[in-house]
Amino acid sequence: ILFYPVQFEGLEQSPNVFYLGACPNQQMLPAIAWCRQTLGKKRFFFVGSDYIFPRAANAIVRDELQRSNLELAGEAFIPLGGVELDPYLRQIRDARPDMVLNFINGDSNVAFLRRLHQCRTRPSELPVLSFSLSEQELLSLVAGQVAGDYLASGYFQSLPDPANQRFLKSLHERYGEQKVATDAMATAYAG
């Protein structure tokens, strides 16, 4: 039996796996609808790491955009761990979207957001909606680099409810007060 704590495509099932993370209809699709309804965004650029989850998410998001009369202005897949980002940033600039959907994972996430910050005057010029960014990664960014950007996540360490406070107490007792909890950590703990 496997307890799988991270977001997943929602396109598979196994009697031996407990899928605990968010799937697209729980995280991505509501966030994109919010961008359309609240921010008035209509042209999206999809950027993700080059592996199965972002590619499957791209197909699901593409269908949702089409169904909602929204436009996919472009897409790019960055190698996992890739930090040579200028070609992808040029693609985004040339596509002229009004929002970037970020499905990058790992260290490339921080590098991408830092480099994008250097290329835009202000986040409101081209906001980013991230789906796989943790609070730990946010701590490595200067607030001004992501102010005006958005994060859709199933968990935030700052949640005040008693269950989260018990989880954080246990986490900090074991790993130290400085340890930042992630979505996958909280989901694995609950599982």
PDB file of C-alpha atoms in Angstrom:
ATOM      1  CA  ILE A   1       0.000   0.000   0.000  1.00  0.00           C
ATOM      2  CA  LEU A   2       1.252   3.456  -0.900  1.00  0.00           C
ATOM      3  CA  PHE A   3       0.049   6.695   0.684  1.00  0.00           C
ATOM      4  CA  TYR A   4       0.717   9.291  -2.033  1.00  0.00           C
ATOM      5  CA  PRO A   5       0.728  12.773  -0.411  1.00  0.00           C
ATOM      6  CA  VAL A   6       1.375  15.108  -3.353  1.00  0.00           C
ATOM      7  CA  GLN A   7      -0.916  16.575  -6.000  1.00  0.00           C
ATOM      8  CA  PHE A   8      -1.629  14.182  -8.849  1.00  0.00           C
ATOM      9  CA  GLU A   9      -3.255  14.122 -12.240  1.00  0.00           C
ATOM     10  CA  GLY A  10      -6.416  12.296 -11.181  1.00  0.00           C
ATOM     11  CA  LEU A  11      -6.107  10.099 -14.275  1.00  0.00           C
ATOM     12  CA  GLU A  12      -5.233   6.822 -12.600  1.00  0.00           C
ATOM     13  CA  GLN A  13      -6.433   4.646  -9.802  1.00  0.00           C
ATOM     14  CA  SER A  14      -5.066   1.684  -7.954  1.00  0.00           C
ATOM     15  CA  PRO A  15      -6.471  -0.409  -5.120  1.00  0.00           C
ATOM     16  CA  ASN A  16      -2.977  -0.240  -3.579  1.00  0.00           C
ATOM     17  CA  VAL A  17      -2.643   3.567  -3.535  1.00  0.00           C
ATOM     18  CA  PHE A  18      -4.292   6.141  -1.302  1.00  0.00           C
ATOM     19  CA  TYR A  19      -4.114   9.398  -3.282  1.00  0.00           C
ATOM     20  CA  LEU A  20      -4.096  12.152  -0.684  1.00  0.00           C
ATOM     21  CA  GLY A  21      -3.026  15.209  -2.678  1.00  0.00           C
ATOM     22  CA  ALA A  22      -5.213  17.538  -4.688  1.00  0.00           C
ATOM     23  CA  CYS A  23      -6.220  16.669  -8.219  1.00  0.00           C
ATOM     24  CA  PRO A  24      -7.040  19.254 -10.929  1.00  0.00           C
ATOM     25  CA  ASN A  25     -10.751  19.630 -10.178  1.00  0.00           C
ATOM     26  CA  GLN A  26      -9.893  20.465  -6.560  1.00  0.00           C
ATOM     27  CA  GLN A  27      -7.033  22.891  -7.124  1.00  0.00           C
ATOM     28  CA  MET A  28      -6.403  24.077 -10.672  1.00  0.00           C
ATOM     29  CA  LEU A  29      -9.835  24.433 -12.203  1.00  0.00           C
ATOM     30  CA  PRO A  30     -11.327  26.463  -9.312  1.00  0.00           C
ATOM     31  CA  ALA A  31      -8.233  28.721  -9.299  1.00  0.00           C
ATOM     32  CA  ILE A  32      -8.478  29.381 -13.036  1.00  0.00           C
ATOM     33  CA  ALA A  33     -12.197  30.120 -12.696  1.00  0.00           C
ATOM     34  CA  TRP A  34     -11.323  32.576  -9.910  1.00  0.00           C
ATOM     35  CA  CYS A  35      -8.775  34.301 -12.178  1.00  0.00           C
ATOM     36  CA  ARG A  36     -11.408  34.690 -14.869  1.00  0.00           C
ATOM     37  CA  GLN A  37     -14.190  35.859 -12.563  1.00  0.00           C
ATOM     38  CA  THR A  38     -12.219  37.984 -10.099  1.00  0.00           C
ATOM     39  CA  LEU A  39      -9.247  39.231 -12.105  1.00  0.00           C
ATOM     40  CA  GLY A  40     -10.835  39.209 -15.568  1.00  0.00           C
ATOM     41  CA  LYS A  41      -7.983  37.150 -17.058  1.00  0.00           C
ATOM     42  CA  LYS A  42      -8.601  35.543 -20.450  1.00  0.00           C
ATOM     43  CA  ARG A  43      -5.215  34.731 -22.043  1.00  0.00           C
ATOM     44  CA  PHE A  44      -3.038  32.267 -20.162  1.00  0.00           C
ATOM     45  CA  PHE A  45       0.481  30.992 -20.727  1.00  0.00           C
ATOM     46  CA  PHE A  46       1.224  27.555 -19.301  1.00  0.00           C
ATOM     47  CA  VAL A  47       4.745  26.915 -18.003  1.00  0.00           C
ATOM     48  CA  GLY A  48       5.685  23.670 -16.277  1.00  0.00           C
ATOM     49  CA  SER A  49       8.450  21.250 -15.516  1.00  0.00           C
ATOM     50  CA  ASP A  50       8.916  18.606 -18.183  1.00  0.00           C
ATOM     51  CA  TYR A  51       7.463  15.442 -16.662  1.00  0.00           C
ATOM     52  CA  ILE A  52       4.107  13.669 -16.414  1.00  0.00           C
ATOM     53  CA  PHE A  53       2.223  15.813 -13.875  1.00  0.00           C
ATOM     54  CA  PRO A  54       2.624  19.186 -15.652  1.00  0.00           C
ATOM     55  CA  ARG A  55       1.985  17.591 -19.039  1.00  0.00           C
ATOM     56  CA  ALA A  56      -1.232  15.945 -17.816  1.00  0.00           C
ATOM     57  CA  ALA A  57      -2.238  19.160 -16.028  1.00  0.00           C
ATOM     58  CA  ASN A  58      -1.635  21.032 -19.277  1.00  0.00           C
ATOM     59  CA  ALA A  59      -4.088  18.780 -21.138  1.00  0.00           C
ATOM     60  CA  ILE A  60      -6.723  19.224 -18.436  1.00  0.00           C
ATOM     61  CA  VAL A  61      -6.208  22.992 -18.264  1.00  0.00           C
ATOM     62  CA  ARG A  62      -6.281  23.258 -22.065  1.00  0.00           C
ATOM     63  CA  ASP A  63      -9.700  21.525 -22.127  1.00  0.00           C
ATOM     64  CA  GLU A  64     -10.999  23.784 -19.334  1.00  0.00           C
ATOM     65  CA  LEU A  65      -9.811  26.947 -21.058  1.00  0.00           C
ATOM     66  CA  GLN A  66     -11.505  25.892 -24.282  1.00  0.00           C
ATOM     67  CA  ARG A  67     -14.715  24.987 -22.428  1.00  0.00           C
ATOM     68  CA  SER A  68     -14.680  28.391 -20.686  1.00  0.00           C
ATOM     69  CA  ASN A  69     -13.954  30.395 -23.874  1.00  0.00           C
ATOM     70  CA  LEU A  70     -10.523  31.346 -22.578  1.00  0.00           C
ATOM     71  CA  GLU A  71      -7.288  31.236 -24.546  1.00  0.00           C
ATOM     72  CA  LEU A  72      -4.073  29.296 -24.094  1.00  0.00           C
ATOM     73  CA  ALA A  73      -1.612  31.857 -25.447  1.00  0.00           C
ATOM     74  CA  GLY A  74       1.315  29.442 -25.273  1.00  0.00           C
ATOM     75  CA  GLU A  75       3.060  26.725 -23.343  1.00  0.00           C
ATOM     76  CA  ALA A  76       6.586  25.787 -22.340  1.00  0.00           C
ATOM     77  CA  PHE A  77       8.092  22.829 -20.499  1.00  0.00           C
ATOM     78  CA  ILE A  78      11.339  23.388 -18.601  1.00  0.00           C
ATOM     79  CA  PRO A  79      13.651  20.449 -17.807  1.00  0.00           C
ATOM     80  CA  LEU A  80      13.479  19.486 -14.123  1.00  0.00           C
ATOM     81  CA  GLY A  81      16.103  21.517 -12.296  1.00  0.00           C
ATOM     82  CA  GLY A  82      16.606  23.758 -15.324  1.00  0.00           C
ATOM     83  CA  VAL A  83      17.777  27.294 -14.615  1.00  0.00           C
ATOM     84  CA  GLU A  84      18.463  28.547 -18.156  1.00  0.00           C
ATOM     85  CA  LEU A  85      15.141  30.325 -18.395  1.00  0.00           C
ATOM     86  CA  ASP A  86      15.605  33.164 -20.880  1.00  0.00           C
ATOM     87  CA  PRO A  87      14.246  31.206 -23.900  1.00  0.00           C
ATOM     88  CA  TYR A  88      11.060  30.437 -21.943  1.00  0.00           C
ATOM     89  CA  LEU A  89      10.698  34.016 -20.738  1.00  0.00           C
ATOM     90  CA  ARG A  90      10.990  35.201 -24.355  1.00  0.00           C
ATOM     91  CA  GLN A  91       8.220  32.774 -25.324  1.00  0.00           C
ATOM     92  CA  ILE A  92       6.020  34.213 -22.576  1.00  0.00           C
ATOM     93  CA  ARG A  93       6.806  37.807 -23.598  1.00  0.00           C
ATOM     94  CA  ASP A  94       6.118  37.092 -27.277  1.00  0.00           C
ATOM     95  CA  ALA A  95       2.799  35.338 -26.529  1.00  0.00           C
ATOM     96  CA  ARG A  96       1.514  38.400 -24.618  1.00  0.00           C
ATOM     97  CA  PRO A  97      -0.682  36.532 -22.106  1.00  0.00           C
ATOM     98  CA  ASP A  98      -2.435  38.352 -19.296  1.00  0.00           C
ATOM     99  CA  MET A  99      -1.523  35.634 -16.763  1.00  0.00           C
ATOM    100  CA  VAL A 100       1.039  32.845 -16.373  1.00  0.00           C
ATOM    101  CA  LEU A 101      -0.047  29.456 -15.008  1.00  0.00           C
ATOM    102  CA  ASN A 102       3.012  28.046 -13.241  1.00  0.00           C
ATOM    103  CA  PHE A 103       3.367  24.267 -12.901  1.00  0.00           C
ATOM    104  CA  ILE A 104       7.129  24.312 -12.327  1.00  0.00           C
ATOM    105  CA  ASN A 105       8.434  22.101  -9.539  1.00  0.00           C
ATOM    106  CA  GLY A 106      11.537  22.230  -7.386  1.00  0.00           C
ATOM    107  CA  ASP A 107      14.427  24.671  -7.573  1.00  0.00           C
ATOM    108  CA  SER A 108      13.448  25.856 -11.040  1.00  0.00           C
ATOM    109  CA  ASN A 109      10.415  27.496  -9.432  1.00  0.00           C
ATOM    110  CA  VAL A 110      12.490  29.982  -7.440  1.00  0.00           C
ATOM    111  CA  ALA A 111      14.818  30.637 -10.381  1.00  0.00           C
ATOM    112  CA  PHE A 112      11.840  31.223 -12.691  1.00  0.00           C
ATOM    113  CA  LEU A 113      10.105  33.683 -10.349  1.00  0.00           C
ATOM    114  CA  ARG A 114      13.349  35.595  -9.696  1.00  0.00           C
ATOM    115  CA  ARG A 115      14.142  35.843 -13.396  1.00  0.00           C
ATOM    116  CA  LEU A 116      10.568  36.819 -14.301  1.00  0.00           C
ATOM    117  CA  HIS A 117      10.744  39.573 -11.676  1.00  0.00           C
ATOM    118  CA  GLN A 118      13.801  40.978 -13.458  1.00  0.00           C
ATOM    119  CA  CYS A 119      11.897  40.998 -16.772  1.00  0.00           C
ATOM    120  CA  ARG A 120       8.692  42.711 -15.684  1.00  0.00           C
ATOM    121  CA  THR A 121       8.143  46.171 -14.291  1.00  0.00           C
ATOM    122  CA  ARG A 122       5.689  44.955 -11.643  1.00  0.00           C
ATOM    123  CA  PRO A 123       3.785  41.692 -10.942  1.00  0.00           C
ATOM    124  CA  SER A 124       0.442  43.279 -11.869  1.00  0.00           C
ATOM    125  CA  GLU A 125       1.897  43.677 -15.374  1.00  0.00           C
ATOM    126  CA  LEU A 126       1.927  39.879 -15.750  1.00  0.00           C
ATOM    127  CA  PRO A 127       0.739  38.009 -12.645  1.00  0.00           C
ATOM    128  CA  VAL A 128       1.646  34.382 -12.037  1.00  0.00           C
ATOM    129  CA  LEU A 129      -0.649  31.740 -10.578  1.00  0.00           C
ATOM    130  CA  SER A 130       1.524  28.968  -9.115  1.00  0.00           C
ATOM    131  CA  PHE A 131       0.310  25.476  -8.271  1.00  0.00           C
ATOM    132  CA  SER A 132       3.431  23.689  -7.023  1.00  0.00           C
ATOM    133  CA  LEU A 133       5.167  26.325  -4.948  1.00  0.00           C
ATOM    134  CA  SER A 134       5.654  25.772  -1.223  1.00  0.00           C
ATOM    135  CA  GLU A 135       5.987  28.264   1.589  1.00  0.00           C
ATOM    136  CA  GLN A 136       9.574  27.005   1.968  1.00  0.00           C
ATOM    137  CA  GLU A 137      10.338  28.161  -1.576  1.00  0.00           C
ATOM    138  CA  LEU A 138       8.562  31.462  -0.966  1.00  0.00           C
ATOM    139  CA  LEU A 139      10.974  32.134   1.895  1.00  0.00           C
ATOM    140  CA  SER A 140      13.844  32.207  -0.629  1.00  0.00           C
ATOM    141  CA  LEU A 141      12.197  35.015  -2.569  1.00  0.00           C
ATOM    142  CA  VAL A 142      12.051  38.706  -1.732  1.00  0.00           C
ATOM    143  CA  ALA A 143       8.444  39.751  -1.114  1.00  0.00           C
ATOM    144  CA  GLY A 144       8.603  42.292  -3.931  1.00  0.00           C
ATOM    145  CA  GLN A 145       9.475  39.535  -6.399  1.00  0.00           C
ATOM    146  CA  VAL A 146       6.099  37.837  -5.923  1.00  0.00           C
ATOM    147  CA  ALA A 147       3.825  40.590  -4.572  1.00  0.00           C
ATOM    148  CA  GLY A 148       0.792  40.542  -6.859  1.00  0.00           C
ATOM    149  CA  ASP A 149       1.280  36.898  -7.826  1.00  0.00           C
ATOM    150  CA  TYR A 150      -0.964  34.078  -6.598  1.00  0.00           C
ATOM    151  CA  LEU A 151      -0.595  30.590  -5.155  1.00  0.00           C
ATOM    152  CA  ALA A 152      -3.288  27.891  -5.222  1.00  0.00           C
ATOM    153  CA  SER A 153      -2.429  25.270  -2.629  1.00  0.00           C
ATOM    154  CA  GLY A 154      -4.220  22.758  -0.470  1.00  0.00           C
ATOM    155  CA  TYR A 155      -2.284  23.842   2.613  1.00  0.00           C
ATOM    156  CA  PHE A 156      -0.737  26.916   4.205  1.00  0.00           C
ATOM    157  CA  GLN A 157       1.281  26.720   7.401  1.00  0.00           C
ATOM    158  CA  SER A 158      -0.476  29.818   8.767  1.00  0.00           C
ATOM    159  CA  LEU A 159      -3.853  28.049   9.045  1.00  0.00           C
ATOM    160  CA  PRO A 160      -5.075  28.751  12.598  1.00  0.00           C
ATOM    161  CA  ASP A 161      -7.218  25.650  13.183  1.00  0.00           C
ATOM    162  CA  PRO A 162      -6.395  23.303  16.102  1.00  0.00           C
ATOM    163  CA  ALA A 163      -5.532  20.293  13.898  1.00  0.00           C
ATOM    164  CA  ASN A 164      -2.907  22.334  12.049  1.00  0.00           C
ATOM    165  CA  GLN A 165      -1.487  23.683  15.298  1.00  0.00           C
ATOM    166  CA  ARG A 166      -1.091  20.107  16.608  1.00  0.00           C
ATOM    167  CA  PHE A 167       0.648  19.090  13.376  1.00  0.00           C
ATOM    168  CA  LEU A 168       3.022  22.074  13.537  1.00  0.00           C
ATOM    169  CA  LYS A 169       3.815  21.405  17.205  1.00  0.00           C
ATOM    170  CA  SER A 170       4.723  17.809  16.366  1.00  0.00           C
ATOM    171  CA  LEU A 171       6.763  18.871  13.312  1.00  0.00           C
ATOM    172  CA  HIS A 172       8.708  21.513  15.245  1.00  0.00           C
ATOM    173  CA  GLU A 173       9.366  19.223  18.202  1.00  0.00           C
ATOM    174  CA  ARG A 174      10.912  16.661  15.872  1.00  0.00           C
ATOM    175  CA  TYR A 175      12.690  18.876  13.304  1.00  0.00           C
ATOM    176  CA  GLY A 176      13.116  22.276  14.993  1.00  0.00           C
ATOM    177  CA  GLU A 177      11.164  25.524  15.108  1.00  0.00           C
ATOM    178  CA  GLN A 178      12.570  26.753  11.790  1.00  0.00           C
ATOM    179  CA  LYS A 179      11.150  23.857   9.759  1.00  0.00           C
ATOM    180  CA  VAL A 180       8.496  25.144   7.356  1.00  0.00           C
ATOM    181  CA  ALA A 181       5.597  22.785   6.682  1.00  0.00           C
ATOM    182  CA  THR A 182       4.628  22.036   3.094  1.00  0.00           C
ATOM    183  CA  ASP A 183       1.391  20.815   1.563  1.00  0.00           C
ATOM    184  CA  ALA A 184       2.861  17.329   1.026  1.00  0.00           C
ATOM    185  CA  MET A 185       4.152  17.172   4.617  1.00  0.00           C
ATOM    186  CA  ALA A 186       0.746  18.061   6.075  1.00  0.00           C
ATOM    187  CA  THR A 187      -1.014  15.604   3.753  1.00  0.00           C
ATOM    188  CA  ALA A 188       1.445  12.809   4.598  1.00  0.00           C
ATOM    189  CA  TYR A 189       0.985  13.501   8.309  1.00  0.00           C
ATOM    190  CA  ALA A 190      -2.803  13.364   7.974  1.00  0.00           C
ATOM    191  CA  GLY A 191      -2.518  10.148   5.927  1.00  0.00           C
TER     192      GLY A 191
END
